[in-house]
Short mmCIF file of C-alpha atoms in Angstrom, two decimals:
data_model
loop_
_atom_site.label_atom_id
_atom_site.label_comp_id
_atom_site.label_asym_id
_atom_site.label_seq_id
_atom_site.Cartn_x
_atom_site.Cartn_y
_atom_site.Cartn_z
CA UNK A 14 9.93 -49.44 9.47
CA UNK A 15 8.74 -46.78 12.05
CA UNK A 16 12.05 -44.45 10.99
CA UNK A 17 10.74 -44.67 7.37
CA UNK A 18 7.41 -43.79 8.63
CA UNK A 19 8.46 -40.72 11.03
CA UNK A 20 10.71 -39.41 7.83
CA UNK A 21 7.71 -39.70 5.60
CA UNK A 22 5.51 -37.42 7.96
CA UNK A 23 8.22 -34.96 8.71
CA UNK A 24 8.95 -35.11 5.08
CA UNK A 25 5.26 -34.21 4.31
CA UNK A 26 4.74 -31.95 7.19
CA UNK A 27 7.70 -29.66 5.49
CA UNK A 28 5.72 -29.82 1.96
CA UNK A 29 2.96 -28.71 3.65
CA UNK A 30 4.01 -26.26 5.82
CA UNK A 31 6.68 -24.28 2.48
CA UNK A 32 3.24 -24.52 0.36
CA UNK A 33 0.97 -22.46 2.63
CA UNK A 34 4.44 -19.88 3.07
CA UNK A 35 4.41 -19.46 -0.35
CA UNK A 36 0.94 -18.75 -0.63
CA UNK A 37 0.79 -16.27 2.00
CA UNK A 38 3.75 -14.48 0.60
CA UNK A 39 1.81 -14.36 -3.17
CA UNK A 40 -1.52 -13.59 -0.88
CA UNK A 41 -0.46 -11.12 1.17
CA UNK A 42 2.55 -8.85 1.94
CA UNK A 43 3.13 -5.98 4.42
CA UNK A 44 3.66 -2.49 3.00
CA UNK A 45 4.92 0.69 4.64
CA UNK A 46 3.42 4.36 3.79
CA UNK A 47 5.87 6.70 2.44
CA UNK A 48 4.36 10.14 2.04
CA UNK A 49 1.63 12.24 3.11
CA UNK A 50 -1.15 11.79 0.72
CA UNK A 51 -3.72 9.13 3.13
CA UNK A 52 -3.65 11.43 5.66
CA UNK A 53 -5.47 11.42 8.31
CA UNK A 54 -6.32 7.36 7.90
CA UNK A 55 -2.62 6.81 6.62
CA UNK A 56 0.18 8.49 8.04
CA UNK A 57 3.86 8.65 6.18
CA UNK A 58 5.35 5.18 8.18
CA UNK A 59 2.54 3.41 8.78
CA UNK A 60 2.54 -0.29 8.12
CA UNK A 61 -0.56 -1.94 6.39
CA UNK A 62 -1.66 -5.63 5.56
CA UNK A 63 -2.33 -6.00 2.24
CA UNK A 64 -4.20 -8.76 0.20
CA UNK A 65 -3.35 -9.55 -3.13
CA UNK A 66 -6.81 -7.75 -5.19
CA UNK A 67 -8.82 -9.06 -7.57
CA UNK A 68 -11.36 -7.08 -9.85
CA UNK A 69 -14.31 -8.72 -8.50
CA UNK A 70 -13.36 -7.47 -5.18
CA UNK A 71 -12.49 -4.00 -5.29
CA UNK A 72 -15.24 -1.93 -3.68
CA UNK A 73 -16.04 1.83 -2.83
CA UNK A 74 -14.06 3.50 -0.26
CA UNK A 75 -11.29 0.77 -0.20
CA UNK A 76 -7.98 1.60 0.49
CA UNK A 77 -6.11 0.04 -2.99
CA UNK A 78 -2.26 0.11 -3.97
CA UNK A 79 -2.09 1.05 -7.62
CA UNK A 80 0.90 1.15 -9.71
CA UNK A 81 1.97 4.47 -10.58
CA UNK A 82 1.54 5.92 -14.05
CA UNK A 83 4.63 8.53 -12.88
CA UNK A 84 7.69 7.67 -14.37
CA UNK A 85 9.74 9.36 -10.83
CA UNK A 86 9.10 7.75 -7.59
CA UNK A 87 8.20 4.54 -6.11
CA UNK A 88 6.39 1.92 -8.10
CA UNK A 89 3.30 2.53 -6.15
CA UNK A 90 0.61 4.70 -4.70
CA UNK A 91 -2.08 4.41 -1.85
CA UNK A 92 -5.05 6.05 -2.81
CA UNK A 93 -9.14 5.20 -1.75
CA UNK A 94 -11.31 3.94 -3.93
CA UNK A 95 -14.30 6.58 -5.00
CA UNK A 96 -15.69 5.08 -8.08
CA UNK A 97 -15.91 1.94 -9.85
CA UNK A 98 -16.89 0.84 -13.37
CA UNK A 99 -20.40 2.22 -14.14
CA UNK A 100 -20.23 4.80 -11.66
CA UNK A 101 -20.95 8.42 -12.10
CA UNK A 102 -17.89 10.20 -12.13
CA UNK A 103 -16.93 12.44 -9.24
CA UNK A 104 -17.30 16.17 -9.77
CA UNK A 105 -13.47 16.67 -8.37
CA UNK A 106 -12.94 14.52 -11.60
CA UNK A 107 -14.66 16.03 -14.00
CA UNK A 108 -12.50 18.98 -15.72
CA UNK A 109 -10.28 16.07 -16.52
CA UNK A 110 -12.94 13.82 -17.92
CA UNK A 111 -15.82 14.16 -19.71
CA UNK A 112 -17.15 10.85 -19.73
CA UNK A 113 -20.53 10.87 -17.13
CA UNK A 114 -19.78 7.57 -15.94
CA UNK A 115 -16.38 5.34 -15.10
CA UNK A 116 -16.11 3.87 -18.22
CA UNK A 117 -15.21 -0.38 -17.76
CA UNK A 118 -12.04 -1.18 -16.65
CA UNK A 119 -11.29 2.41 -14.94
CA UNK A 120 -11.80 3.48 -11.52
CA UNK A 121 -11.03 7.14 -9.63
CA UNK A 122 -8.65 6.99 -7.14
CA UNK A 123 -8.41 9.94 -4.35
CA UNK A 124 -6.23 10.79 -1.73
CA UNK A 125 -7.70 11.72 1.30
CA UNK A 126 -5.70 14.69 2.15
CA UNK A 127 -6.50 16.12 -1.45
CA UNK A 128 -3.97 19.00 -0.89
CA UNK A 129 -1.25 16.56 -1.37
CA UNK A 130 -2.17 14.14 -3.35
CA UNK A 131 -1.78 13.11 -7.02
CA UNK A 132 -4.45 11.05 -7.86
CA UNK A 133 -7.53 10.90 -10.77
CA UNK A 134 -8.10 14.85 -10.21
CA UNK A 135 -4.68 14.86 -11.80
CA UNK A 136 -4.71 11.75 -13.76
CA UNK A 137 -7.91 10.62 -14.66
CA UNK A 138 -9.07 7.41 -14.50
CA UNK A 139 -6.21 4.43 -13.32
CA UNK A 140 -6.83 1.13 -15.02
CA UNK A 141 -8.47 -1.36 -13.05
CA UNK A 142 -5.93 -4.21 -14.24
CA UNK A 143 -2.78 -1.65 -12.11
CA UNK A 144 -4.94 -2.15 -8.94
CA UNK A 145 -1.74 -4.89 -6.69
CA UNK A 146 -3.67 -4.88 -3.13
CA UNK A 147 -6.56 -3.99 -0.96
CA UNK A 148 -5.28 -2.52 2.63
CA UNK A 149 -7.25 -5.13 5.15
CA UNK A 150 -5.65 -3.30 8.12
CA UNK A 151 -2.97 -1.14 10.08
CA UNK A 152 -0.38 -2.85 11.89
CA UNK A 153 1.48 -0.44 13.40
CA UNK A 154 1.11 3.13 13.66
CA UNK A 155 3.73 5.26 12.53
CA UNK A 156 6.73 7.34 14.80
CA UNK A 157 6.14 4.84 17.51
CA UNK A 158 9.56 4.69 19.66
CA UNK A 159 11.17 1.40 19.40
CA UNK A 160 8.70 0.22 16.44
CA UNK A 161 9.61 -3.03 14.19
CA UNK A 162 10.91 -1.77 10.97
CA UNK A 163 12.12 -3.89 8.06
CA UNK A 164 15.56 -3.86 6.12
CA UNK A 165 15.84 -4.33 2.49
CA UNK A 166 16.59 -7.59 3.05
CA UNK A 167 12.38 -7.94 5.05
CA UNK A 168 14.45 -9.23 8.11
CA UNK A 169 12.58 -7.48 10.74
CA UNK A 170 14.84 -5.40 13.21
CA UNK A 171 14.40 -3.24 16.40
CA UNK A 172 15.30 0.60 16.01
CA UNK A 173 17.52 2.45 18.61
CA UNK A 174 15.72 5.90 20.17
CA UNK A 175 18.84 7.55 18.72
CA UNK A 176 17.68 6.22 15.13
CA UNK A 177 14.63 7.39 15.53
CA UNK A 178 15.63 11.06 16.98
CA UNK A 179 17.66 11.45 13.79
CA UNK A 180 14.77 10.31 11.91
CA UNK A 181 12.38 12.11 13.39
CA UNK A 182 14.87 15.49 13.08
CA UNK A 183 15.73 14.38 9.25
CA UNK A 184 11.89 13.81 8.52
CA UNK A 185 10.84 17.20 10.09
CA UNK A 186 13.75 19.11 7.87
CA UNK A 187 12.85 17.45 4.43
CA UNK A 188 8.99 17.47 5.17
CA UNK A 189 8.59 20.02 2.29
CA UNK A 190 10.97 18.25 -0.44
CA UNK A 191 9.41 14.85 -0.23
CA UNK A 192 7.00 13.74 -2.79
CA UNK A 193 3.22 14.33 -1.67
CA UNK A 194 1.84 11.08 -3.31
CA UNK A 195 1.84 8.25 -0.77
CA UNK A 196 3.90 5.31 -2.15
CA UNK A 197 4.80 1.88 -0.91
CA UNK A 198 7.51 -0.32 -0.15
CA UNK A 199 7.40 -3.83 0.05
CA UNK A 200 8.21 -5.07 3.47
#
């Protein structure tokens, strides 16, 4: 009787415990900047914690993660939040639109090193609906020696200093070719 018991709580305890995994995986995932667009507040490496974004809670000056309406690339950009639904629209924005507020359902995404960065100055508005995630926080900062990194696979590994010399010396001799929008990958 007290076996039966024990197997029902362990038996529960592992419902429990896969349930809250899988909601922290659809809540929240860890994403890793790939390009120089969020400079200075996002540097090409960085790793960010992410939460899954709703419309309601999207707000000015937010970091988001927006799907990309380029058809080359990765899947997604990092870009801050400047204007919501209602607002007035940016003058950066407007020889591209010539609406005098964000019309429902659109927002205006910039880059804050606007050198290198595609974003509503080139696109216009991005729909609400393609925001994925709100960055909550860095977790590690970028080029550190030794820093966790994450296979395809998302099995955490440790880096050798020679990986990241020939990194570092590969990064600094295709600087120029890479794409300037910050994308993601999932982690």
């Amino acid at each position: 009787m007290i076996q039966s018991v024990e197997a029902a709580a362990v038996g529960c305890t592992a419902v429990v415990l896969i349930a809250v995994i899988v909601w922290l995986r659809r809540t929240y995932s860890v994403i890793r900047v790939d390009g120089y667009s969020m400079e200075p507040s996002l540097i090409d490496g960085d790793r960010l914690l992410a939460r899954r974004a709703t419309p309601s809670a999207l707000r000015r000056g937010q970091i988001a993660v927006v799907l990309s309406p380029l058809p080359m690339g990765g899947p997604f950009l990092i870009k801050r939040i400047v204007a919501l639904p209602g607002d007035p629209v940016p003058q950066a924005v407007q020889p591209l639109v010539s609406d005098a507020h964000v019309p429902d359902g659109q927002l205006i995404l910039i880059g804050d090193n606007t050198d290198a960065s595609f974003d509503s100055r080139d696109h216009g508005y991005f729909p609400v609906a393609d925001i994925r995630a709100i960055a909550l926080r860095k977790l590690t900062p970028a080029g550190v020696p030794g820093g966790m990194e994450s296979d395809s696979a998302g099995i955490s590994c440790q880096k050798s200093n020679r990986q990241h010399r020939e990194e570092s010396t590969n990064d600094a001799l295709h600087r120029e070719h890479r794409r300037s929008s910050t994308r993601i990958a999932r982690s």
